[in-house]
mmCIF file with all atom_site columns, C-alpha atoms and ligand atoms in Angstrom:
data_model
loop_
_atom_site.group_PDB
_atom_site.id
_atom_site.type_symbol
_atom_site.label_atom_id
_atom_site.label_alt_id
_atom_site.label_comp_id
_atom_site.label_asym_id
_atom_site.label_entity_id
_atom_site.label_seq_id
_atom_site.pdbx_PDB_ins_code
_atom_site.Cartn_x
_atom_site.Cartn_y
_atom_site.Cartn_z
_atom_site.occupancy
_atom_site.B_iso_or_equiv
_atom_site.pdbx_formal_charge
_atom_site.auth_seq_id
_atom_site.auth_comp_id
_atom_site.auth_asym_id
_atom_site.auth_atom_id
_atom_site.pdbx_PDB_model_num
ATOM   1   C  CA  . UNK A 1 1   ? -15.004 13.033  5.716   1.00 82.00 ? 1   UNK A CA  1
ATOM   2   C  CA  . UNK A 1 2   ? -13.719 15.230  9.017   1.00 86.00 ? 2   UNK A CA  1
ATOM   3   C  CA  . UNK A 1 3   ? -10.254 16.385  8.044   1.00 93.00 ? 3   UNK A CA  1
ATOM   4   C  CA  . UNK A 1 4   ? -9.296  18.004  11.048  1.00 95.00 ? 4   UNK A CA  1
ATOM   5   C  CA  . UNK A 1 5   ? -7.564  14.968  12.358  1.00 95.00 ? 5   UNK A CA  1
ATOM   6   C  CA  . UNK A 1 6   ? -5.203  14.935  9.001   1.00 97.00 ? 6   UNK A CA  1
ATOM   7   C  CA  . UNK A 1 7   ? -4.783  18.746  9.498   1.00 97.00 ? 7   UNK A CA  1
ATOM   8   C  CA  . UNK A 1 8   ? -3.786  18.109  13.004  1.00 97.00 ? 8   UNK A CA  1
ATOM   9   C  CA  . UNK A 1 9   ? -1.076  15.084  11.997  1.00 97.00 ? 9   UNK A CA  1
ATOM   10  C  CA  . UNK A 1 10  ? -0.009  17.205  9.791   1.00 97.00 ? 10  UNK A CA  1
ATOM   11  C  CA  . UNK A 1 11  ? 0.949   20.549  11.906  1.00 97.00 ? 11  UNK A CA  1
ATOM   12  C  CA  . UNK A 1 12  ? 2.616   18.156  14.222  1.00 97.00 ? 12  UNK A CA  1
ATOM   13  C  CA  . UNK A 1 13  ? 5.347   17.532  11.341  1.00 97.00 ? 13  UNK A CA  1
ATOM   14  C  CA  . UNK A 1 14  ? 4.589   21.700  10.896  1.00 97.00 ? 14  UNK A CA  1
ATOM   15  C  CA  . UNK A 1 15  ? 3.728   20.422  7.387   1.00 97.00 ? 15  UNK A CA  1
ATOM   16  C  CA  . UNK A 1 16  ? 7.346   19.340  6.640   1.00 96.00 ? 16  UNK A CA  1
ATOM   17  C  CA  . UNK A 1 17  ? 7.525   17.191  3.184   1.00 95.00 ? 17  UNK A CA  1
ATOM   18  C  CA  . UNK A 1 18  ? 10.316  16.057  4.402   1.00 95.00 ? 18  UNK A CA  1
ATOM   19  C  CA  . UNK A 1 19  ? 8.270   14.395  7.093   1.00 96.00 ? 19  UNK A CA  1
ATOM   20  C  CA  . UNK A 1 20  ? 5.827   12.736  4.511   1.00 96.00 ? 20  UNK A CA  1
ATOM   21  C  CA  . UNK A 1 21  ? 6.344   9.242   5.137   1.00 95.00 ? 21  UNK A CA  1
ATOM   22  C  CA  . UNK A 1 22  ? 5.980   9.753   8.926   1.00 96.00 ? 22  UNK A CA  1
ATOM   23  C  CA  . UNK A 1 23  ? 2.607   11.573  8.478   1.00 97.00 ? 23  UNK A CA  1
ATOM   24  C  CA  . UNK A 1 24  ? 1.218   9.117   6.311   1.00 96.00 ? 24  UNK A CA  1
ATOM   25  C  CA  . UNK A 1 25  ? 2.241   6.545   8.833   1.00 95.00 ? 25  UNK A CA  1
ATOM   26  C  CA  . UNK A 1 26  ? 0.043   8.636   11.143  1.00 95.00 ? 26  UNK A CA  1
ATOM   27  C  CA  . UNK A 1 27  ? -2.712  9.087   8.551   1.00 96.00 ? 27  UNK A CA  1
ATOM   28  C  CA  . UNK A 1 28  ? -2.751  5.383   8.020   1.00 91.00 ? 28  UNK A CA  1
ATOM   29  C  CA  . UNK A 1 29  ? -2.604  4.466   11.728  1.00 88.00 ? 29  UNK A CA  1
ATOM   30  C  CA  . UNK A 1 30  ? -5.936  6.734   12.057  1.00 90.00 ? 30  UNK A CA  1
ATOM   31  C  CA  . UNK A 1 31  ? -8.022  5.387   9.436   1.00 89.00 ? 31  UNK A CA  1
ATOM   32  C  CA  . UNK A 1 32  ? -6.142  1.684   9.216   1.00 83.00 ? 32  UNK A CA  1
ATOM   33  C  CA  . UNK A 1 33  ? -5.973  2.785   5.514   1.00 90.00 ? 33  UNK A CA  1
ATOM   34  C  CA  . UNK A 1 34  ? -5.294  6.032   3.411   1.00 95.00 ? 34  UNK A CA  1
ATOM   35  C  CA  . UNK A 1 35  ? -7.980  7.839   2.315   1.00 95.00 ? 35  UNK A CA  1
ATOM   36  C  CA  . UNK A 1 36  ? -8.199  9.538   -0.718  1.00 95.00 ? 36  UNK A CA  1
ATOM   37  C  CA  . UNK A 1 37  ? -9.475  12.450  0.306   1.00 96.00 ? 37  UNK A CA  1
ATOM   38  C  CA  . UNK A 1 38  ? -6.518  12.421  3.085   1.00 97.00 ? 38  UNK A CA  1
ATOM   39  C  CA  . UNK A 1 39  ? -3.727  12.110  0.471   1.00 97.00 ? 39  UNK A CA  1
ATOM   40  C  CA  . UNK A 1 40  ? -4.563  14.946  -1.382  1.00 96.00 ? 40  UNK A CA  1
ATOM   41  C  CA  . UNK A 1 41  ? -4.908  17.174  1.338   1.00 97.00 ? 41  UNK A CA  1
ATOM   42  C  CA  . UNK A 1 42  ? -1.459  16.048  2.454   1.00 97.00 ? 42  UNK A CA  1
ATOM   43  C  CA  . UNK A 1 43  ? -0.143  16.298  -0.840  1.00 97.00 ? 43  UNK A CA  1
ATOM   44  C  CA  . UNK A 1 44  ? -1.519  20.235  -0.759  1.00 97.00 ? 44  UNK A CA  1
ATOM   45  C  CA  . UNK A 1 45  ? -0.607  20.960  2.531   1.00 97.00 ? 45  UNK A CA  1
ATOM   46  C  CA  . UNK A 1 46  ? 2.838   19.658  1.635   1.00 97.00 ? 46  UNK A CA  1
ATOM   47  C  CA  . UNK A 1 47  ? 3.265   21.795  -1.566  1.00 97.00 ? 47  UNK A CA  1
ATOM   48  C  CA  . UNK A 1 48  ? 3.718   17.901  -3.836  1.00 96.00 ? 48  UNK A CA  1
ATOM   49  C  CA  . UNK A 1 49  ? 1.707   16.850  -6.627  1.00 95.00 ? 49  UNK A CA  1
ATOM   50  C  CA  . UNK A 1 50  ? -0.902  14.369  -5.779  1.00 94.00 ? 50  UNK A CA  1
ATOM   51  C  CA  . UNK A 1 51  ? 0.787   12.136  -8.110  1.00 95.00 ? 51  UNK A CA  1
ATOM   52  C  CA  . UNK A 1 52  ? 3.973   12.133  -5.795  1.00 95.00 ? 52  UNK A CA  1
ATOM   53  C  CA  . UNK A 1 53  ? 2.225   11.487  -2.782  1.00 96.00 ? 53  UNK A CA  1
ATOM   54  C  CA  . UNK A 1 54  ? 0.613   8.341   -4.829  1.00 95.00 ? 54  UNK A CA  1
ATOM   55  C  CA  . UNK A 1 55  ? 3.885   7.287   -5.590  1.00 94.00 ? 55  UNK A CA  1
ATOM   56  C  CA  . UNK A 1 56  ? 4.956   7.485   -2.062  1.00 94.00 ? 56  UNK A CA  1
ATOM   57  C  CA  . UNK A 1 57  ? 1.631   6.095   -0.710  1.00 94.00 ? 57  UNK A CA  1
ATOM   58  C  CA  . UNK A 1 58  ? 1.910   2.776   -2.906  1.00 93.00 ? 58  UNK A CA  1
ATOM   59  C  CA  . UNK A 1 59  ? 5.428   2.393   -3.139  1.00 91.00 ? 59  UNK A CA  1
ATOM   60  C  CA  . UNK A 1 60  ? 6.122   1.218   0.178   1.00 87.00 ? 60  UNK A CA  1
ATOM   61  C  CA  . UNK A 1 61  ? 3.963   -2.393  1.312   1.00 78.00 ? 61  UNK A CA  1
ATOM   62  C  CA  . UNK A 1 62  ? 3.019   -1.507  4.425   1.00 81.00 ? 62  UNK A CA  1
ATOM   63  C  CA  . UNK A 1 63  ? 0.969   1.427   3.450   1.00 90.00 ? 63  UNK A CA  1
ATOM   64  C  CA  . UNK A 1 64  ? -2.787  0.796   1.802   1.00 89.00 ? 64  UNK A CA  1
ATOM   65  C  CA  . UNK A 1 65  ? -5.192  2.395   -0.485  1.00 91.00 ? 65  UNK A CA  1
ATOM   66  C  CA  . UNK A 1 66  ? -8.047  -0.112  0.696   1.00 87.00 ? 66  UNK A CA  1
ATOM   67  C  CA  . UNK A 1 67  ? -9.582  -0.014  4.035   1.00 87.00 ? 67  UNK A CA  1
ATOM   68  C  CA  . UNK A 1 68  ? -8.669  -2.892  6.175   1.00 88.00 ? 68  UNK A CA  1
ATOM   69  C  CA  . UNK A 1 69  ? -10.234 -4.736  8.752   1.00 91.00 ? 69  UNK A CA  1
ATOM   70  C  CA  . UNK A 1 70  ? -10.509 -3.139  12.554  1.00 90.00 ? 70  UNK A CA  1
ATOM   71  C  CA  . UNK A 1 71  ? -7.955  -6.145  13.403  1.00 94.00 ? 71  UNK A CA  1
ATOM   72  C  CA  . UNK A 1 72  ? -5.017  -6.754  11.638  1.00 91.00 ? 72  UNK A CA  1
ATOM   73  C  CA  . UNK A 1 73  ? -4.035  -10.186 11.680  1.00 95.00 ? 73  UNK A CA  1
ATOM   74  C  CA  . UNK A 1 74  ? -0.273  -10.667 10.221  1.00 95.00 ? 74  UNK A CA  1
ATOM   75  C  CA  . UNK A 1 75  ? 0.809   -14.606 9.702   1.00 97.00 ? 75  UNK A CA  1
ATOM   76  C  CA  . UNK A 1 76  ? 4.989   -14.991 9.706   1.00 97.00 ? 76  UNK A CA  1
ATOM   77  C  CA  . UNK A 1 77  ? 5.481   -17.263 6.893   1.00 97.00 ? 77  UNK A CA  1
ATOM   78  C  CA  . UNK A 1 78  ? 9.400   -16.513 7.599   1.00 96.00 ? 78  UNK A CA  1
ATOM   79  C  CA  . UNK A 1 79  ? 11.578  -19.603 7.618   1.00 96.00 ? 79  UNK A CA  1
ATOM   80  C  CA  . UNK A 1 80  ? 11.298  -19.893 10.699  1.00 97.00 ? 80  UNK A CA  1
ATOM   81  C  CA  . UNK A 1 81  ? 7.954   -20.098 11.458  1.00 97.00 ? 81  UNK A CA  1
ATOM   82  C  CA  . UNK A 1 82  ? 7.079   -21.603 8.330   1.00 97.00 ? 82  UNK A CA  1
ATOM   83  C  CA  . UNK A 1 83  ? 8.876   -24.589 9.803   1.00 97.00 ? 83  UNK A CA  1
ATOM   84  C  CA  . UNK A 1 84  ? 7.007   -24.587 13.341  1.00 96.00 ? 84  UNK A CA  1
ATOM   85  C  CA  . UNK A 1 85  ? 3.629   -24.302 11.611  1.00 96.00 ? 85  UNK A CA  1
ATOM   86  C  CA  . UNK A 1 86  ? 3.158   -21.033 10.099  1.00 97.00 ? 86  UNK A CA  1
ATOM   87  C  CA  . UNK A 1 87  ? 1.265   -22.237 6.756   1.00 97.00 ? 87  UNK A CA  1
ATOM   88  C  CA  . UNK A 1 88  ? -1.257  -24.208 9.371   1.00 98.00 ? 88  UNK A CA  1
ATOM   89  C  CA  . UNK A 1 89  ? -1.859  -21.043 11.262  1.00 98.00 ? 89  UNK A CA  1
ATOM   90  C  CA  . UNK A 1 90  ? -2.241  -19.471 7.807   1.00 98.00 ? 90  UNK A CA  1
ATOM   91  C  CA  . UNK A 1 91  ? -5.184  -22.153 6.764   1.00 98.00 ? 91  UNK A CA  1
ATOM   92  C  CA  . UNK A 1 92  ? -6.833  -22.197 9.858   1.00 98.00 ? 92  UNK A CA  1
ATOM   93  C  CA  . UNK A 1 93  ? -7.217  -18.177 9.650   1.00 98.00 ? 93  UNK A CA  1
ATOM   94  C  CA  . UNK A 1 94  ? -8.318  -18.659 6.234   1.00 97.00 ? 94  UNK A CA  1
ATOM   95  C  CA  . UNK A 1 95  ? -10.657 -21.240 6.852   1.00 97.00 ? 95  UNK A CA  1
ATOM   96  C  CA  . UNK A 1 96  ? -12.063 -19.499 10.128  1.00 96.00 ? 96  UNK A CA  1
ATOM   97  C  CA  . UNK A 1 97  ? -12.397 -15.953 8.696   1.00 97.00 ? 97  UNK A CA  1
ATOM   98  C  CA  . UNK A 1 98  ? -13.875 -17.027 5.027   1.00 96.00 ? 98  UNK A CA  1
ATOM   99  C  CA  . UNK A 1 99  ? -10.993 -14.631 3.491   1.00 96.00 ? 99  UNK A CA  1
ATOM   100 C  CA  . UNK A 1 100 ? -7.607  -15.279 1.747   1.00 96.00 ? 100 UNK A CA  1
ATOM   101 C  CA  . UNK A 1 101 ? -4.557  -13.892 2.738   1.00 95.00 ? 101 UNK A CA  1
ATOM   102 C  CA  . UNK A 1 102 ? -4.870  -9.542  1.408   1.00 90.00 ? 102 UNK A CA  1
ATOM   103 C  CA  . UNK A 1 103 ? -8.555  -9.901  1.720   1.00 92.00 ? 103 UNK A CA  1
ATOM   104 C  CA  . UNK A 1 104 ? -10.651 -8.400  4.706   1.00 93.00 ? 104 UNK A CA  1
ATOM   105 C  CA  . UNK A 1 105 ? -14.268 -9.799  6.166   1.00 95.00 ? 105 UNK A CA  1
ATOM   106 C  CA  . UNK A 1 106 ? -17.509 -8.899  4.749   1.00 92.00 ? 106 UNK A CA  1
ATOM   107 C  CA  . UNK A 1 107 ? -18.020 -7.164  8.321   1.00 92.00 ? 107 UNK A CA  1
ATOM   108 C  CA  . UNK A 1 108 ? -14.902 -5.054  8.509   1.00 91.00 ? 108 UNK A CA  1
ATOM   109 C  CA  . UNK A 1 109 ? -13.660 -6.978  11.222  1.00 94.00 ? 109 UNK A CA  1
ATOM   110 C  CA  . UNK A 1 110 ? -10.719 -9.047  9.712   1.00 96.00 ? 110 UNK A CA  1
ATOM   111 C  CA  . UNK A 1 111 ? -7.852  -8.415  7.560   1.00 94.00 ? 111 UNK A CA  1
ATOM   112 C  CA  . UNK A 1 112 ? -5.735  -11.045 7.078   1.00 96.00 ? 112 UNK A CA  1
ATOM   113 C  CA  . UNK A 1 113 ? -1.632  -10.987 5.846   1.00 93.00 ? 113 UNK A CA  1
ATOM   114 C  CA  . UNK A 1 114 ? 1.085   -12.893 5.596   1.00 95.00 ? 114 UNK A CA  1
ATOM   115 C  CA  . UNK A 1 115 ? 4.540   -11.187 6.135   1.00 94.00 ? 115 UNK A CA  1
ATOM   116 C  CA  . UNK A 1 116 ? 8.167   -12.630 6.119   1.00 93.00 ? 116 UNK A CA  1
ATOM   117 C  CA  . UNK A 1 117 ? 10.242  -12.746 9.619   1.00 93.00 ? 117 UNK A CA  1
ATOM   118 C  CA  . UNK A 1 118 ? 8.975   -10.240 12.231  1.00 91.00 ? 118 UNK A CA  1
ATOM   119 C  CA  . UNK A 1 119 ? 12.599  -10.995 13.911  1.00 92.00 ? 119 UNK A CA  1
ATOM   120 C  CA  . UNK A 1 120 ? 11.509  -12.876 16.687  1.00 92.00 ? 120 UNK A CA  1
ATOM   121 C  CA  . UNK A 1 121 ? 12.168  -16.301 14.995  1.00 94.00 ? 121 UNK A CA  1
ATOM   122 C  CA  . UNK A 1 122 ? 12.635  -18.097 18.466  1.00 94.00 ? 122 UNK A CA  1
ATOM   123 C  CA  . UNK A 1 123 ? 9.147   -17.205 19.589  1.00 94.00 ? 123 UNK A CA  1
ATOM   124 C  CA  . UNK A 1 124 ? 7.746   -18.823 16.173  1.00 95.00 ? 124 UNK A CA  1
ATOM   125 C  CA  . UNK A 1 125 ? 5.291   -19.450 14.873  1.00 97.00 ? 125 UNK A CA  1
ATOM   126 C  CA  . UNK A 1 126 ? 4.074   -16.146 15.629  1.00 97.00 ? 126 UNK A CA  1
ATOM   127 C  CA  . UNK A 1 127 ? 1.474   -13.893 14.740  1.00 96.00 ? 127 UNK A CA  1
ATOM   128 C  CA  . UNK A 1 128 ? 0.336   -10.198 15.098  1.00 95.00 ? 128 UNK A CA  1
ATOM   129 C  CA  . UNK A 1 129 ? -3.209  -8.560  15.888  1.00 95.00 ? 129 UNK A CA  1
ATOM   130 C  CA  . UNK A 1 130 ? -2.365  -5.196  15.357  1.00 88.00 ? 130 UNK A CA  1
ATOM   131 C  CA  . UNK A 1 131 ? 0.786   -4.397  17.235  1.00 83.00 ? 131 UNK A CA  1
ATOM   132 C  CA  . UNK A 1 132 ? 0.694   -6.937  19.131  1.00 93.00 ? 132 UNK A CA  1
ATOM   133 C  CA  . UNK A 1 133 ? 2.565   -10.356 18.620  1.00 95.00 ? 133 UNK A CA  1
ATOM   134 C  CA  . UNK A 1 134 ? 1.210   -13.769 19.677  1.00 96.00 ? 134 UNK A CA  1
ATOM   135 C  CA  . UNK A 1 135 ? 3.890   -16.185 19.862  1.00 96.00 ? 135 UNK A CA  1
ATOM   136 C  CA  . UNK A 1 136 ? 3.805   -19.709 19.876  1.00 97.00 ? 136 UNK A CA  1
ATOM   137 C  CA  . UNK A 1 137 ? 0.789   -19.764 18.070  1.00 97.00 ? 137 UNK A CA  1
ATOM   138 C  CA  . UNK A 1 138 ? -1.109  -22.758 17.139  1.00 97.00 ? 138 UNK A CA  1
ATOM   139 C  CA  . UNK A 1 139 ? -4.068  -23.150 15.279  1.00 97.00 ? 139 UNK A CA  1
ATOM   140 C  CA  . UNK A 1 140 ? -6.829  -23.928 18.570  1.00 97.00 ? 140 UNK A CA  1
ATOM   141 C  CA  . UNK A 1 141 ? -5.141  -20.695 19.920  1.00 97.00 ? 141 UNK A CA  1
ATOM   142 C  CA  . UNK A 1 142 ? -5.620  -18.834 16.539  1.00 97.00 ? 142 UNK A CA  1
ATOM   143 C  CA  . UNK A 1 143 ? -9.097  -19.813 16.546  1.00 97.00 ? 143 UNK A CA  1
ATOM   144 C  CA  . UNK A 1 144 ? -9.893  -19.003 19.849  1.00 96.00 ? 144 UNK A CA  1
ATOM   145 C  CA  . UNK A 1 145 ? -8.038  -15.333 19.891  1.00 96.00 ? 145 UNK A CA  1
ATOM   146 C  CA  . UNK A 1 146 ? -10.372 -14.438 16.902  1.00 96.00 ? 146 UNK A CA  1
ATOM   147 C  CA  . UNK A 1 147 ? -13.538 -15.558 18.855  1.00 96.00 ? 147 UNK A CA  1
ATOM   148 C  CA  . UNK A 1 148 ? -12.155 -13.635 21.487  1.00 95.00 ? 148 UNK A CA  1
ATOM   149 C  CA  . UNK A 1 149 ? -11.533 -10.254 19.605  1.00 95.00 ? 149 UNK A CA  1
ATOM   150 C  CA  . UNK A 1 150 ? -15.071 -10.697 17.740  1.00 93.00 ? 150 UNK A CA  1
ATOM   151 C  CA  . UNK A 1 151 ? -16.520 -10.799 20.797  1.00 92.00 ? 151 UNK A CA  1
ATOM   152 C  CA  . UNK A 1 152 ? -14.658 -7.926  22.080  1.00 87.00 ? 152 UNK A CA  1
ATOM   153 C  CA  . UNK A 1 153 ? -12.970 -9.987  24.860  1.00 79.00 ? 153 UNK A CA  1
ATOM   154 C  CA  . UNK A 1 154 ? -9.158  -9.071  24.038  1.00 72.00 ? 154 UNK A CA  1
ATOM   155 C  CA  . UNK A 1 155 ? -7.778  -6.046  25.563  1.00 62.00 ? 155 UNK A CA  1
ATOM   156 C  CA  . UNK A 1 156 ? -5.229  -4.557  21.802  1.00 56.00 ? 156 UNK A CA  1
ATOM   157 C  CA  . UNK A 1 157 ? -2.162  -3.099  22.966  1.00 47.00 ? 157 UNK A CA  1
ATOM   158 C  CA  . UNK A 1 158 ? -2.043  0.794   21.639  1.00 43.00 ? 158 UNK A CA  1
ATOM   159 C  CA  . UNK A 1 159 ? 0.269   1.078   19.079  1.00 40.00 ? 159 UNK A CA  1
ATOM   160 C  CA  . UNK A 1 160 ? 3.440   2.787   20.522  1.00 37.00 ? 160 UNK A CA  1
ATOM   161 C  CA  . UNK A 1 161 ? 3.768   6.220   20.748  1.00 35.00 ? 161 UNK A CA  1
ATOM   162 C  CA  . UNK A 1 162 ? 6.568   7.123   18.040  1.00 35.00 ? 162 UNK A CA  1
ATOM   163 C  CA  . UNK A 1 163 ? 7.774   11.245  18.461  1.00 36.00 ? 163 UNK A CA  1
ATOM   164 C  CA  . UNK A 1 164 ? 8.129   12.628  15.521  1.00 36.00 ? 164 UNK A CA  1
ATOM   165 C  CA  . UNK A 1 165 ? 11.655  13.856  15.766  1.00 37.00 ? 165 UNK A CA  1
ATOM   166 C  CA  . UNK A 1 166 ? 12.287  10.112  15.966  1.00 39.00 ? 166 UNK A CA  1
ATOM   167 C  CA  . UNK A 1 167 ? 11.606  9.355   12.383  1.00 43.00 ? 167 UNK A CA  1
ATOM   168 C  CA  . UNK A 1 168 ? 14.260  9.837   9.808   1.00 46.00 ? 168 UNK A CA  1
ATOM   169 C  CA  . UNK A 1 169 ? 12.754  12.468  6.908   1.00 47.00 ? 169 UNK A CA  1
ATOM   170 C  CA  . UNK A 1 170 ? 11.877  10.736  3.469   1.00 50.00 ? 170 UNK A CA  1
ATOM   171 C  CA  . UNK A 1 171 ? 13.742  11.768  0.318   1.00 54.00 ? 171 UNK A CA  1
ATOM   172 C  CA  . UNK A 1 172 ? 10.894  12.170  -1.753  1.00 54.00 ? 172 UNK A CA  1
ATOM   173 C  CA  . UNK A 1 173 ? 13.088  11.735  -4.987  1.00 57.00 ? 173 UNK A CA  1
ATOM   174 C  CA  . UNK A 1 174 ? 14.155  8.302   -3.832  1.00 56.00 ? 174 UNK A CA  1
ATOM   175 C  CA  . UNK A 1 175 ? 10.905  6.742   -4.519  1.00 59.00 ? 175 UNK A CA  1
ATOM   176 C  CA  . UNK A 1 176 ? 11.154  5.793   -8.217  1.00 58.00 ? 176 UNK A CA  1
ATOM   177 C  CA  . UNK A 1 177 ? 9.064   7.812   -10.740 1.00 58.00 ? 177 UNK A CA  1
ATOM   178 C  CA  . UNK A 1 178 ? 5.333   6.108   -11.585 1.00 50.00 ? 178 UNK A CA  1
ATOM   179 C  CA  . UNK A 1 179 ? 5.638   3.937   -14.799 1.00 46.00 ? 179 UNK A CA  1
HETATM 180 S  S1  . FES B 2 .   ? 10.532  -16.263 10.687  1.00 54.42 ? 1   FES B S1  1
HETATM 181 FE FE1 . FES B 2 .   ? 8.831   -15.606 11.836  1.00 54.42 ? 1   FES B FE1 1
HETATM 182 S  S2  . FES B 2 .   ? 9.716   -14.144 13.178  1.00 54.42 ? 1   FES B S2  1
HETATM 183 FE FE2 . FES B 2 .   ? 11.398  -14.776 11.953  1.00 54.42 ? 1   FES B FE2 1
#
C-alpha cells in the first residue's frame, strides 16, 4: 500500500497527536476505511503505541476497521423518520442490495447503515449516500437512486472541505483504556 497520502494527512496536522482524531478522519475519508497498515504509521509518526491508536480508532462508531462500500448508504431510523417510513426504506435497501444493515455488497459497491436522527427530522424520512442527504425518501425513490449510482448516473457531492484548525484536538487519555 502507497503511504504517501497518510504521510501527507499527516504533515498537514505537522504530526500533532493532539490532532489524531482529525487525521484519522482524513485517513478514513481516503480509504472509506482505516487501514492497518495506515494506523500504525500514524501511531509512529505520532510518537503513540499502536495499541492507543486502536483504542482511538474503534472507540468512536463512525470510524471502521473494515472496508466499506464506494457508497455509503445511511438509513435514519430516528423517531422521526422511523414514523414517516424509515424501517420501509430500511427493507427495501436490504432487499434491493442482498445485504443487512453493517454489511457491504459482494462488489464493493454498497454499504448499508442505519443511524439515529441526522437532525433534520422535518425532512424525514431521510437518507444519506455519502455526504449527501436524500430527504423525503420513499422506497421507489430508494430503489431508483441505487440503480442510478450503480450505473454511475448520480453526480456525489464532495465531502466538505473541513481546515484543520477547525477541529477541536482529541485528549487521547479520554478514550477509556482497552479491556
Ligand atoms: S429522526 Fe431522522 S433526522 Fe431526526
Amino acid at each position: 500500500m502507497n503511504l504517501d497520502r497518510v504521510n501527507e494527512i499527516i504533515d498537514t496536522y505537522r504530526a500533532d497527536r493532539t490532532n489524531a482524531l482529525a487525521i484519522l478522519q482524513d485517513i478514513q475519508r481516503e480509504y472509506n476505511y482505516l487501514p492497518r497498515e495506515t494506523l500504525e504509521l500514524a501511531a509512529q509518526r505520532l510518537g503513540i503505541t499502536p495499541g492507543e491508536i486502536y483504542r482511538l480508532a474503534t472507540f468512536f462508531k463512525a470510524f471502521s476497521l473494515q472496508p466499506k462500500g464506494e457508497f455509503m448508504c445511511r438509513v435514519c431510523l430516528g423517531t422521526a423518520c422511523h414514523v414517516r417510513g424509515g424501517p420501509r426504506i430500511l427493507e427495501t435497501l436490504e432487499r434491493e442490495l442482498g445485504i443487512r444493515a453493517g454489511q457491504t455488497t459482494v462488489d464493493g459497491k454498497f454499504s448499508l447503515e442505519v443511524v439515529r436522527c441526522l437532525g433534520a427530522c422535518a425532512l424525514g424520512p431521510i437518507m444519506v449516500v455519502n455526504e449527501e442527504p436524500h430527504a423525503y425518501i420513499s422506497p421507489d425513490k430508494a430503489i431508483s437512486l441505487i440503480a442510478q449510482l450503480a450505473a454511475g448516473k448520480v453526480e456525489q457531492a464532495e465531502a466538505p472541505a473541513v481546515q484543520p484548525a477547525a477541529r477541536a484536538p482529541v485528549d487521547l487519555s479520554s478514550v477509556p483504556p482497552a479491556g
